[in-house]
Short mmCIF file of C-alpha atoms in Angstrom, two decimals:
data_model
loop_
_atom_site.label_atom_id
_atom_site.label_comp_id
_atom_site.label_asym_id
_atom_site.label_seq_id
_atom_site.Cartn_x
_atom_site.Cartn_y
_atom_site.Cartn_z
CA ILE A 870 0.53 -2.41 -17.48
CA LEU A 871 -1.35 0.27 -15.53
CA ASN A 872 0.64 3.38 -14.66
CA VAL A 873 -0.22 5.35 -11.55
CA GLU A 874 1.94 8.42 -11.05
CA GLN A 875 2.19 10.65 -8.02
CA SER A 876 3.80 14.06 -7.91
CA PRO A 877 5.83 15.43 -6.41
CA GLN A 878 7.85 12.51 -5.05
CA SER A 879 8.78 14.52 -1.97
CA LEU A 880 7.71 17.79 -0.44
CA HIS A 881 8.91 19.94 2.44
CA VAL A 882 6.34 22.34 3.88
CA GLN A 883 6.48 24.82 6.74
CA GLU A 884 4.17 24.17 9.67
CA GLY A 885 0.93 26.06 9.18
CA ASP A 886 1.18 26.18 5.38
CA SER A 887 -1.28 24.38 3.14
CA THR A 888 -0.18 21.95 0.46
CA ASN A 889 -1.47 19.64 -2.22
CA PHE A 890 -0.25 16.83 -4.40
CA THR A 891 -1.45 14.83 -7.36
CA CYS A 892 -2.24 11.26 -8.36
CA SER A 893 -2.62 10.50 -12.09
CA PHE A 894 -4.19 7.31 -13.38
CA PRO A 895 -5.71 5.85 -16.57
CA SER A 896 -9.08 7.41 -17.38
CA SER A 897 -10.60 4.24 -18.88
CA ASN A 898 -12.76 1.70 -17.03
CA PHE A 899 -12.45 3.51 -13.70
CA TYR A 900 -13.67 1.67 -10.60
CA ALA A 901 -12.15 3.38 -7.51
CA LEU A 902 -9.30 5.55 -6.27
CA HIS A 903 -7.90 5.07 -2.76
CA TRP A 904 -5.73 7.40 -0.68
CA TYR A 905 -3.58 6.07 2.18
CA ARG A 906 -1.33 7.78 4.70
CA TRP A 907 1.76 5.83 5.80
CA GLU A 908 3.69 7.12 8.78
CA THR A 909 7.14 5.72 9.46
CA ALA A 910 7.08 2.43 11.40
CA LYS A 911 3.26 2.32 11.32
CA SER A 912 0.61 0.65 9.17
CA PRO A 913 -0.67 2.43 6.08
CA GLU A 914 -3.97 4.05 7.08
CA ALA A 915 -6.89 4.45 4.72
CA LEU A 916 -7.92 8.08 4.19
CA PHE A 917 -10.47 8.02 1.36
CA VAL A 918 -12.11 5.74 -1.18
CA MET A 919 -13.41 7.72 -4.13
CA THR A 920 -15.66 6.26 -6.77
CA LEU A 921 -17.61 9.04 -8.55
CA ASN A 922 -16.34 11.70 -10.92
CA GLY A 923 -16.42 15.04 -9.11
CA ASP A 924 -16.26 13.39 -5.66
CA GLU A 925 -14.89 15.57 -2.89
CA LYS A 926 -14.12 13.99 0.46
CA LYS A 927 -12.89 15.56 3.68
CA LYS A 928 -11.39 14.25 6.92
CA GLY A 929 -10.39 17.00 9.32
CA ARG A 930 -7.81 19.20 7.57
CA ILE A 931 -7.33 16.73 4.70
CA SER A 932 -9.52 16.68 1.61
CA ALA A 933 -9.43 15.04 -1.79
CA THR A 934 -11.02 15.58 -5.19
CA LEU A 935 -11.49 13.21 -8.11
CA ASN A 936 -11.64 13.73 -11.87
CA THR A 937 -12.14 10.37 -13.57
CA LYS A 938 -12.57 11.83 -17.08
CA GLU A 939 -9.08 13.31 -17.11
CA GLY A 940 -7.58 10.75 -14.73
CA TYR A 941 -6.37 12.65 -11.69
CA SER A 942 -7.02 13.15 -7.99
CA TYR A 943 -5.73 15.90 -5.72
CA LEU A 944 -5.05 15.58 -2.00
CA TYR A 945 -5.07 18.82 0.00
CA ILE A 946 -3.80 19.43 3.52
CA LYS A 947 -4.81 22.69 5.14
CA GLY A 948 -2.64 24.23 7.87
CA SER A 949 0.01 21.47 7.94
CA GLN A 950 1.05 20.10 11.32
CA PRO A 951 4.12 17.99 12.21
CA GLU A 952 1.88 14.93 12.60
CA ASP A 953 1.00 15.20 8.90
CA SER A 954 4.55 14.11 8.04
CA ALA A 955 4.09 10.80 6.21
CA THR A 956 4.10 9.17 2.80
CA TYR A 957 0.79 9.58 1.00
CA LEU A 958 -0.08 6.76 -1.36
CA CYS A 959 -2.80 6.64 -3.96
CA ALA A 960 -4.05 3.36 -5.40
CA PHE A 961 -6.18 2.87 -8.49
CA ARG A 962 -8.58 0.04 -9.26
CA GLN A 963 -9.67 -0.49 -12.86
CA GLY A 964 -12.77 -2.63 -13.19
CA ALA A 965 -12.37 -5.92 -11.35
CA GLN A 966 -8.58 -5.72 -11.30
CA LYS A 967 -6.23 -5.46 -8.37
CA LEU A 968 -5.19 -2.19 -6.72
CA VAL A 969 -2.21 -0.52 -8.41
CA PHE A 970 -0.29 1.87 -6.19
CA GLY A 971 1.59 5.01 -7.07
CA GLN A 972 5.10 5.48 -5.72
CA GLY A 973 3.90 7.89 -3.05
CA THR A 974 4.53 11.50 -2.06
CA ARG A 975 6.78 11.84 0.98
CA LEU A 976 5.64 14.90 2.96
CA THR A 977 7.84 16.49 5.63
CA ILE A 978 6.48 19.31 7.80
CA ASN A 979 9.17 21.65 9.10
CA PRO A 980 8.34 23.17 12.52
CA GLU B 1497 -11.13 -4.33 16.88
CA ALA B 1498 -7.58 -5.65 16.55
CA GLY B 1499 -5.74 -4.67 13.38
CA VAL B 1500 -3.66 -6.76 11.00
CA ALA B 1501 -0.70 -8.29 12.83
CA GLN B 1502 2.63 -9.05 11.21
CA SER B 1503 5.87 -10.53 12.47
CA PRO B 1504 8.74 -10.09 12.60
CA ARG B 1505 8.91 -6.32 12.17
CA TYR B 1506 12.52 -6.38 11.00
CA LYS B 1507 14.72 -9.10 9.56
CA ILE B 1508 18.30 -9.07 8.32
CA ILE B 1509 19.63 -12.09 6.45
CA GLU B 1510 22.44 -12.98 4.09
CA LYS B 1511 21.73 -13.70 0.44
CA ARG B 1512 20.82 -17.31 -0.30
CA GLN B 1513 19.32 -17.74 3.17
CA SER B 1514 15.62 -18.41 3.75
CA VAL B 1515 13.12 -16.23 5.56
CA ALA B 1516 9.44 -16.43 6.50
CA PHE B 1517 6.94 -13.75 7.38
CA TRP B 1518 3.67 -14.23 9.24
CA CYS B 1519 0.39 -12.34 8.98
CA ASN B 1520 -2.80 -12.53 11.02
CA PRO B 1521 -5.61 -10.57 9.33
CA ILE B 1522 -8.56 -8.84 10.95
CA SER B 1523 -11.06 -11.40 12.21
CA GLY B 1524 -13.69 -12.19 9.60
CA HIS B 1525 -11.74 -10.78 6.64
CA ALA B 1526 -11.86 -13.41 3.92
CA THR B 1527 -9.44 -11.70 1.56
CA LEU B 1528 -5.74 -11.42 2.38
CA TYR B 1529 -3.00 -9.76 0.34
CA TRP B 1530 0.79 -9.75 0.44
CA TYR B 1531 2.55 -6.72 -1.06
CA GLN B 1532 6.22 -5.98 -1.66
CA GLN B 1533 7.28 -2.34 -1.35
CA ILE B 1534 10.79 -1.60 -2.62
CA LEU B 1535 12.26 1.74 -1.56
CA GLY B 1536 11.09 4.53 -3.84
CA GLN B 1537 8.29 2.44 -5.38
CA GLY B 1538 4.66 1.82 -4.54
CA PRO B 1539 3.51 -1.45 -2.97
CA LYS B 1540 3.26 -4.24 -5.56
CA LEU B 1541 0.80 -7.09 -5.10
CA LEU B 1542 2.52 -10.46 -4.75
CA ILE B 1543 -0.44 -12.70 -3.95
CA GLN B 1544 -4.13 -12.47 -3.07
CA PHE B 1545 -6.05 -15.13 -1.13
CA GLN B 1546 -9.80 -15.53 -0.85
CA ASN B 1547 -10.23 -17.69 2.24
CA ASN B 1548 -7.55 -20.37 1.65
CA GLY B 1549 -7.61 -20.21 -2.15
CA VAL B 1550 -5.27 -18.19 -4.37
CA VAL B 1551 -7.03 -15.53 -6.47
CA ASP B 1552 -4.01 -13.82 -8.03
CA ASP B 1553 -0.33 -14.75 -7.83
CA SER B 1554 0.67 -13.43 -11.24
CA GLN B 1555 3.44 -11.22 -9.82
CA LEU B 1556 4.82 -13.73 -7.31
CA PRO B 1557 8.33 -14.95 -8.30
CA LYS B 1558 7.41 -18.57 -7.84
CA ASP B 1559 10.95 -19.88 -8.24
CA ARG B 1560 11.81 -18.44 -4.81
CA PHE B 1561 8.65 -17.10 -3.18
CA SER B 1562 5.83 -19.18 -1.73
CA ALA B 1563 2.80 -18.34 0.37
CA GLU B 1564 0.08 -20.27 2.09
CA ARG B 1565 -3.09 -19.66 4.04
CA LEU B 1566 -3.98 -23.15 5.14
CA LYS B 1567 -7.01 -22.58 7.36
CA GLY B 1568 -8.21 -19.41 5.68
CA VAL B 1569 -7.04 -17.22 8.55
CA ASP B 1570 -3.36 -16.44 9.06
CA SER B 1571 -0.79 -16.64 6.31
CA THR B 1572 2.93 -17.09 5.81
CA LEU B 1573 5.13 -15.79 3.00
CA LYS B 1574 8.47 -17.47 2.43
CA ILE B 1575 11.51 -16.56 0.38
CA GLN B 1576 14.00 -19.32 -0.39
CA PRO B 1577 16.72 -18.47 -1.32
CA ALA B 1578 16.78 -14.70 -0.82
CA LYS B 1579 18.48 -12.34 -3.25
CA LEU B 1580 19.77 -8.80 -2.67
CA GLU B 1581 16.88 -7.37 -4.70
CA ASP B 1582 14.37 -8.89 -2.24
CA SER B 1583 15.25 -6.17 0.27
CA ALA B 1584 11.92 -4.42 0.80
CA VAL B 1585 9.02 -3.93 3.16
CA TYR B 1586 6.53 -6.80 2.99
CA LEU B 1587 3.02 -5.65 3.77
CA CYS B 1588 0.02 -7.79 4.57
CA ALA B 1589 -3.50 -6.45 4.13
CA SER B 1590 -6.99 -7.83 4.57
CA THR B 1591 -10.51 -6.85 3.58
CA VAL B 1592 -14.09 -8.09 3.55
CA SER B 1593 -14.77 -6.75 0.08
CA ARG B 1594 -13.04 -5.00 -2.81
CA ASP B 1595 -13.17 -1.73 -0.89
CA THR B 1596 -10.78 -0.50 1.78
CA GLN B 1597 -7.82 -2.74 2.52
CA TYR B 1598 -6.49 -2.72 6.08
CA PHE B 1599 -2.73 -3.01 6.36
CA GLY B 1600 -0.37 -4.39 8.93
CA PRO B 1601 2.81 -2.52 9.93
CA GLY B 1602 4.95 -4.54 7.54
CA THR B 1603 8.18 -6.50 7.82
CA ARG B 1604 11.31 -4.68 6.71
CA LEU B 1605 13.68 -7.22 5.13
CA THR B 1606 17.33 -6.44 4.50
CA VAL B 1607 19.32 -8.95 2.44
CA LEU B 1608 23.11 -8.56 2.73
#
């Protein structure tokens, strides 16, 4: 059974501060790592699909890095805003298998 | 482009009752997924369809859950009879490939 772990489980950050959190996954037979943002009462929204070791992707104030050899990805948010409050999910695909999701990091931005 | 549609958005039922959820994927997306997300856990795949055929239903509790996608477009997921532990958000997603999955807003089910 694949184990995808996210930490921390929840995080409270002051508006304007930067933050980051981690997704850990098995390092063998890597295919892809996905990041999603899920705001309350909305659909989970795809942020990044990462496939190559050393990948760095950026979307506005949000960026992500990938280390497939050691099995982790970091998500960074620079200058947090209230609209960044959401649950951030990572999902790992190993080879031709299905996506396996972590339990998510619930981020709350305090104004 | 319209997104993935799901209904109802919320449902409250008593244990042992039946419930059905509906999903309409993005037009042209051949692959459709149903996930169950229990509070505090990540979404867990229940069933994957490719057109109207089942690709993976290894984690679907088949004694009480069923799903169909008769014409290869929209899909229904049914629970009969429901148990307390079925309380969760049921997410539908669709994709054209094994890349990004596009999710609907989910149905939040509460079983009393």
